[in-house]
Amino acid sequence: MKNKIKIIFEDADIVVIDKPTGISVHKDGKNATEYTTADWVLENYPEIKGIGENIELDEDGEIDRPGIVHRLDKDTSGIMVIAKTVGSYNFLKRQFLQKNIKKVYRAIVFGEFKDNNGMIDKPIGRSSGDFRAKAVGSNARGEMREALTYYKVIERFPGYSLLELRPKTGRTHQLRVHLKSISKPIVCDPIYAKGKECPEWMRRLALHAVSIEIPLQGEDTTGSRTFTSELPKDFQNAISTLEKTKKA
């Protein structure tokens, strides 16, 4: 994993990376030997240590999150932005809170859609039945947090759909739990697609962060910058395999 994190863009304020599937953004306090994106950041940018906010554990100690303003799930691949300075960290954090940063994902899901576009507007809480999971509706407990996801069907296949996803909010597992809530869980999701077989052509969570649009920094600056990540080979191969099922 150490050499598989690709740098897409870098300047004095940020570094934009392409996170592969299977690597966590930061440690969870349980597996001290796990190599994470945060470890990669500290290896390559030791000056970033101390920038941002760490997570305090219930026990003694805390988890380093150097420059990390947002995160991706361990099995989600794609684009991430790391802040290199205190100023850029505070700027990006403020933009996320104000919902000025736009993220776009691709997902392969189980099931087919009647409509080409849709919106899922369902508050998210903790699952009452699985400590790892989030939930909506009667299956949720605790604080319910606003969550809004827009989706567009890019392509339909027999039994599957390729979606573009645009989350308006950034809740943990938002895309995964929202799609489960409409009975269209993401392919190979170990938490939200239980009971559905993970197909041979996609042996990991079929979710990829393809782009992020960030407002430009500076009082006299207008506009934004968009950074993109190509679909990984396994994702491209999965789509090619599904294309063949349409022709069969």
Short mmCIF file of C-alpha atoms in Angstrom, two decimals:
data_model
loop_
_atom_site.label_atom_id
_atom_site.label_comp_id
_atom_site.label_asym_id
_atom_site.label_seq_id
_atom_site.Cartn_x
_atom_site.Cartn_y
_atom_site.Cartn_z
CA MET A 1 0.00 0.00 0.00
CA LYS A 2 2.86 2.39 0.76
CA ASN A 3 3.64 3.06 -2.88
CA LYS A 4 0.08 2.94 -4.20
CA ILE A 5 -1.07 6.38 -3.09
CA LYS A 6 -0.83 8.61 -6.14
CA ILE A 7 -0.40 12.38 -5.97
CA ILE A 8 -2.77 14.12 -8.39
CA PHE A 9 -1.90 17.72 -7.55
CA GLU A 10 0.24 19.63 -5.09
CA ASP A 11 1.02 23.23 -4.23
CA ALA A 12 2.06 25.11 -1.09
CA ASP A 13 -1.37 24.69 0.54
CA ILE A 14 -2.78 21.29 -0.40
CA VAL A 15 -1.93 17.88 -1.77
CA VAL A 16 -4.62 16.00 -3.70
CA ILE A 17 -4.26 12.22 -3.61
CA ASP A 18 -5.86 9.16 -5.17
CA LYS A 19 -6.59 6.77 -2.29
CA PRO A 20 -6.73 3.10 -3.26
CA THR A 21 -9.35 0.74 -1.90
CA GLY A 22 -8.39 -1.23 1.20
CA ILE A 23 -6.50 1.49 3.05
CA SER A 24 -8.05 3.40 5.94
CA VAL A 25 -7.71 7.16 6.16
CA HIS A 26 -6.55 7.00 9.78
CA LYS A 27 -6.22 4.45 12.56
CA ASP A 28 -9.23 3.45 14.63
CA GLY A 29 -7.41 2.78 17.89
CA LYS A 30 -7.80 -0.98 17.53
CA ASN A 31 -5.16 -2.04 15.01
CA ALA A 32 -1.94 -0.18 15.82
CA THR A 33 0.03 -1.85 13.01
CA GLU A 34 -2.38 -0.99 10.19
CA TYR A 35 -0.82 1.27 7.56
CA THR A 36 -3.09 4.22 6.83
CA THR A 37 -3.32 7.32 4.66
CA ALA A 38 -2.31 9.36 7.72
CA ASP A 39 0.88 7.27 7.99
CA TRP A 40 1.62 8.01 4.34
CA VAL A 41 1.09 11.73 4.93
CA LEU A 42 3.54 11.79 7.85
CA GLU A 43 6.13 9.78 5.91
CA ASN A 44 6.02 12.12 2.93
CA TYR A 45 5.12 15.40 4.65
CA PRO A 46 6.39 15.30 8.24
CA GLU A 47 5.85 19.05 8.48
CA ILE A 48 2.08 18.45 8.38
CA LYS A 49 2.13 16.75 11.79
CA GLY A 50 0.08 18.79 14.23
CA ILE A 51 -2.05 20.44 11.54
CA GLY A 52 -5.74 19.72 11.98
CA GLU A 53 -7.63 17.98 14.74
CA ASN A 54 -6.77 14.60 16.22
CA ILE A 55 -9.32 12.16 17.61
CA GLU A 56 -9.16 11.52 21.35
CA LEU A 57 -9.69 7.90 22.39
CA ASP A 58 -11.73 6.76 25.38
CA GLU A 59 -8.52 5.26 26.72
CA ASP A 60 -5.30 7.24 27.02
CA GLY A 61 -3.97 8.53 23.73
CA GLU A 62 -5.32 9.95 20.49
CA ILE A 63 -5.35 9.24 16.77
CA ASP A 64 -3.25 11.41 14.44
CA ARG A 65 -5.13 12.92 11.49
CA PRO A 66 -2.47 15.18 9.95
CA GLY A 67 -4.05 17.63 7.51
CA ILE A 68 -7.13 15.46 7.02
CA VAL A 69 -10.23 17.57 6.50
CA HIS A 70 -12.50 14.86 5.08
CA ARG A 71 -12.35 11.10 4.75
CA LEU A 72 -13.28 8.13 2.61
CA ASP A 73 -14.28 4.72 3.93
CA LYS A 74 -11.51 2.12 3.92
CA ASP A 75 -12.92 0.26 0.92
CA THR A 76 -13.88 3.38 -1.04
CA SER A 77 -11.27 4.50 -3.55
CA GLY A 78 -10.72 7.91 -5.04
CA ILE A 79 -9.87 11.52 -4.54
CA MET A 80 -8.96 13.15 -1.24
CA VAL A 81 -7.56 16.56 -0.33
CA ILE A 82 -4.96 16.97 2.42
CA ALA A 83 -4.22 20.40 3.94
CA LYS A 84 -0.53 21.28 4.21
CA THR A 85 -0.89 24.43 6.32
CA VAL A 86 -3.02 25.61 9.22
CA GLY A 87 -4.51 28.28 6.98
CA SER A 88 -5.56 25.85 4.26
CA TYR A 89 -6.92 23.41 6.84
CA ASN A 90 -9.13 26.08 8.42
CA PHE A 91 -10.22 27.33 4.98
CA LEU A 92 -11.18 23.84 3.76
CA LYS A 93 -12.93 22.95 7.00
CA ARG A 94 -15.02 26.12 6.71
CA GLN A 95 -15.89 25.33 3.08
CA PHE A 96 -17.04 21.82 4.04
CA LEU A 97 -19.18 23.19 6.88
CA GLN A 98 -20.74 25.72 4.51
CA LYS A 99 -21.34 22.96 1.92
CA ASN A 100 -19.30 24.83 -0.69
CA ILE A 101 -17.26 21.78 -1.68
CA LYS A 102 -18.80 19.52 -4.30
CA LYS A 103 -17.96 15.82 -4.47
CA VAL A 104 -18.94 13.33 -7.17
CA TYR A 105 -18.84 9.54 -6.89
CA ARG A 106 -19.44 6.54 -9.12
CA ALA A 107 -21.15 3.44 -7.79
CA ILE A 108 -22.36 0.13 -9.14
CA VAL A 109 -25.51 -0.90 -7.29
CA PHE A 110 -27.83 -3.87 -7.19
CA GLY A 111 -31.13 -3.31 -8.97
CA GLU A 112 -32.53 -1.19 -11.77
CA PHE A 113 -34.08 2.29 -11.68
CA LYS A 114 -37.25 3.49 -13.35
CA ASP A 115 -36.27 7.17 -13.27
CA ASN A 116 -33.02 8.65 -14.55
CA ASN A 117 -32.55 11.04 -11.64
CA GLY A 118 -33.51 11.13 -8.00
CA MET A 119 -32.91 12.51 -4.56
CA ILE A 120 -32.65 10.72 -1.21
CA ASP A 121 -33.46 13.02 1.69
CA LYS A 122 -33.32 10.90 4.84
CA PRO A 123 -31.70 11.81 8.18
CA ILE A 124 -29.08 9.32 9.37
CA GLY A 125 -28.51 7.96 12.86
CA ARG A 126 -26.78 4.99 14.42
CA SER A 127 -28.08 1.52 13.62
CA SER A 128 -30.01 -0.14 16.41
CA GLY A 129 -28.83 -3.58 15.29
CA ASP A 130 -25.20 -3.20 14.14
CA PHE A 131 -22.63 -1.05 15.96
CA ARG A 132 -20.65 -0.66 12.71
CA ALA A 133 -23.57 0.65 10.72
CA LYS A 134 -25.66 3.75 10.25
CA ALA A 135 -29.39 3.67 9.57
CA VAL A 136 -32.43 5.70 8.58
CA GLY A 137 -36.04 5.59 9.75
CA SER A 138 -37.22 3.21 12.45
CA ASN A 139 -33.93 1.28 12.40
CA ALA A 140 -31.97 4.34 13.56
CA ARG A 141 -31.31 5.58 17.05
CA GLY A 142 -29.49 8.46 18.71
CA GLU A 143 -29.02 11.84 17.07
CA MET A 144 -30.53 12.02 13.60
CA ARG A 145 -28.44 14.15 11.26
CA GLU A 146 -29.63 15.74 8.04
CA ALA A 147 -28.45 13.85 4.95
CA LEU A 148 -29.16 14.57 1.28
CA THR A 149 -27.92 12.64 -1.75
CA TYR A 150 -28.61 13.26 -5.44
CA TYR A 151 -28.18 10.44 -7.93
CA LYS A 152 -28.22 10.01 -11.70
CA VAL A 153 -28.37 6.75 -13.63
CA ILE A 154 -25.43 6.64 -16.03
CA GLU A 155 -26.10 3.19 -17.43
CA ARG A 156 -28.49 0.30 -16.84
CA PHE A 157 -27.50 -3.37 -16.89
CA PRO A 158 -29.49 -6.54 -16.21
CA GLY A 159 -29.87 -6.51 -12.42
CA TYR A 160 -27.44 -3.63 -11.85
CA SER A 161 -27.06 0.12 -12.36
CA LEU A 162 -24.10 2.47 -12.71
CA LEU A 163 -24.78 5.70 -10.81
CA GLU A 164 -23.33 9.15 -10.41
CA LEU A 165 -23.75 10.27 -6.80
CA ARG A 166 -23.57 13.82 -5.47
CA PRO A 167 -23.82 14.06 -1.69
CA LYS A 168 -24.97 17.45 -0.45
CA THR A 169 -24.01 16.53 3.10
CA GLY A 170 -21.07 14.46 4.34
CA ARG A 171 -22.35 11.95 6.87
CA THR A 172 -20.49 8.74 7.69
CA HIS A 173 -21.58 5.97 5.29
CA GLN A 174 -24.10 8.38 3.76
CA LEU A 175 -24.09 7.05 0.20
CA ARG A 176 -24.04 3.45 1.36
CA VAL A 177 -26.90 3.71 3.83
CA HIS A 178 -28.99 5.93 1.55
CA LEU A 179 -28.78 3.47 -1.33
CA LYS A 180 -29.64 0.60 0.97
CA SER A 181 -32.67 2.57 2.15
CA ILE A 182 -34.12 2.52 -1.40
CA SER A 183 -33.26 -1.17 -1.83
CA LYS A 184 -30.35 -0.43 -4.20
CA PRO A 185 -27.28 -1.25 -2.06
CA ILE A 186 -23.80 -0.80 -3.47
CA VAL A 187 -22.27 -3.97 -4.92
CA CYS A 188 -19.96 -5.83 -2.51
CA ASP A 189 -20.88 -3.69 0.50
CA PRO A 190 -20.15 -5.97 3.49
CA ILE A 191 -22.42 -3.98 5.82
CA TYR A 192 -25.31 -2.71 3.72
CA ALA A 193 -25.62 -5.44 1.08
CA LYS A 194 -25.77 -8.43 3.40
CA GLY A 195 -27.43 -11.43 1.82
CA LYS A 196 -26.43 -10.38 -1.70
CA GLU A 197 -23.59 -12.22 -3.37
CA CYS A 198 -20.49 -10.19 -4.20
CA PRO A 199 -19.97 -10.90 -7.93
CA GLU A 200 -16.65 -12.19 -9.23
CA TRP A 201 -16.20 -9.15 -11.46
CA MET A 202 -16.14 -6.77 -8.49
CA ARG A 203 -14.46 -8.13 -5.39
CA ARG A 204 -14.59 -4.92 -3.32
CA LEU A 205 -16.97 -2.07 -2.51
CA ALA A 206 -18.05 -0.62 -5.87
CA LEU A 207 -17.73 3.02 -4.83
CA HIS A 208 -15.20 5.53 -6.17
CA ALA A 209 -14.77 9.26 -5.51
CA VAL A 210 -14.19 10.64 -9.00
CA SER A 211 -13.97 14.39 -8.41
CA ILE A 212 -13.92 17.19 -5.89
CA GLU A 213 -14.52 20.89 -6.57
CA ILE A 214 -12.92 23.31 -4.12
CA PRO A 215 -13.44 27.09 -3.91
CA LEU A 216 -10.24 29.02 -4.51
CA GLN A 217 -8.60 30.53 -1.45
CA GLY A 218 -8.14 34.27 -1.00
CA GLU A 219 -10.30 37.32 -0.35
CA ASP A 220 -9.99 38.63 -3.90
CA THR A 221 -10.21 35.21 -5.56
CA THR A 222 -13.30 33.91 -7.30
CA GLY A 223 -14.15 30.59 -8.87
CA SER A 224 -13.06 27.10 -7.95
CA ARG A 225 -10.79 24.23 -8.95
CA THR A 226 -11.91 20.71 -9.79
CA PHE A 227 -9.67 17.67 -9.34
CA THR A 228 -10.51 14.28 -10.82
CA SER A 229 -9.55 10.65 -10.36
CA GLU A 230 -9.88 8.04 -13.09
CA LEU A 231 -11.87 4.91 -12.35
CA PRO A 232 -9.51 2.17 -11.15
CA LYS A 233 -8.85 -0.77 -13.45
CA ASP A 234 -11.02 -3.16 -11.42
CA PHE A 235 -13.92 -0.71 -11.66
CA GLN A 236 -13.42 -0.27 -15.41
CA ASN A 237 -13.23 -4.04 -15.88
CA ALA A 238 -16.45 -4.50 -13.91
CA ILE A 239 -18.27 -2.06 -16.17
CA SER A 240 -16.88 -3.83 -19.26
CA THR A 241 -18.15 -7.15 -17.94
CA LEU A 242 -21.60 -5.68 -17.32
CA GLU A 243 -21.59 -4.18 -20.83
CA LYS A 244 -21.30 -7.70 -22.21
CA THR A 245 -24.40 -8.80 -20.30
CA LYS A 246 -26.42 -6.20 -22.23
CA LYS A 247 -25.35 -7.73 -25.52
CA ALA A 248 -25.87 -11.35 -24.51
#
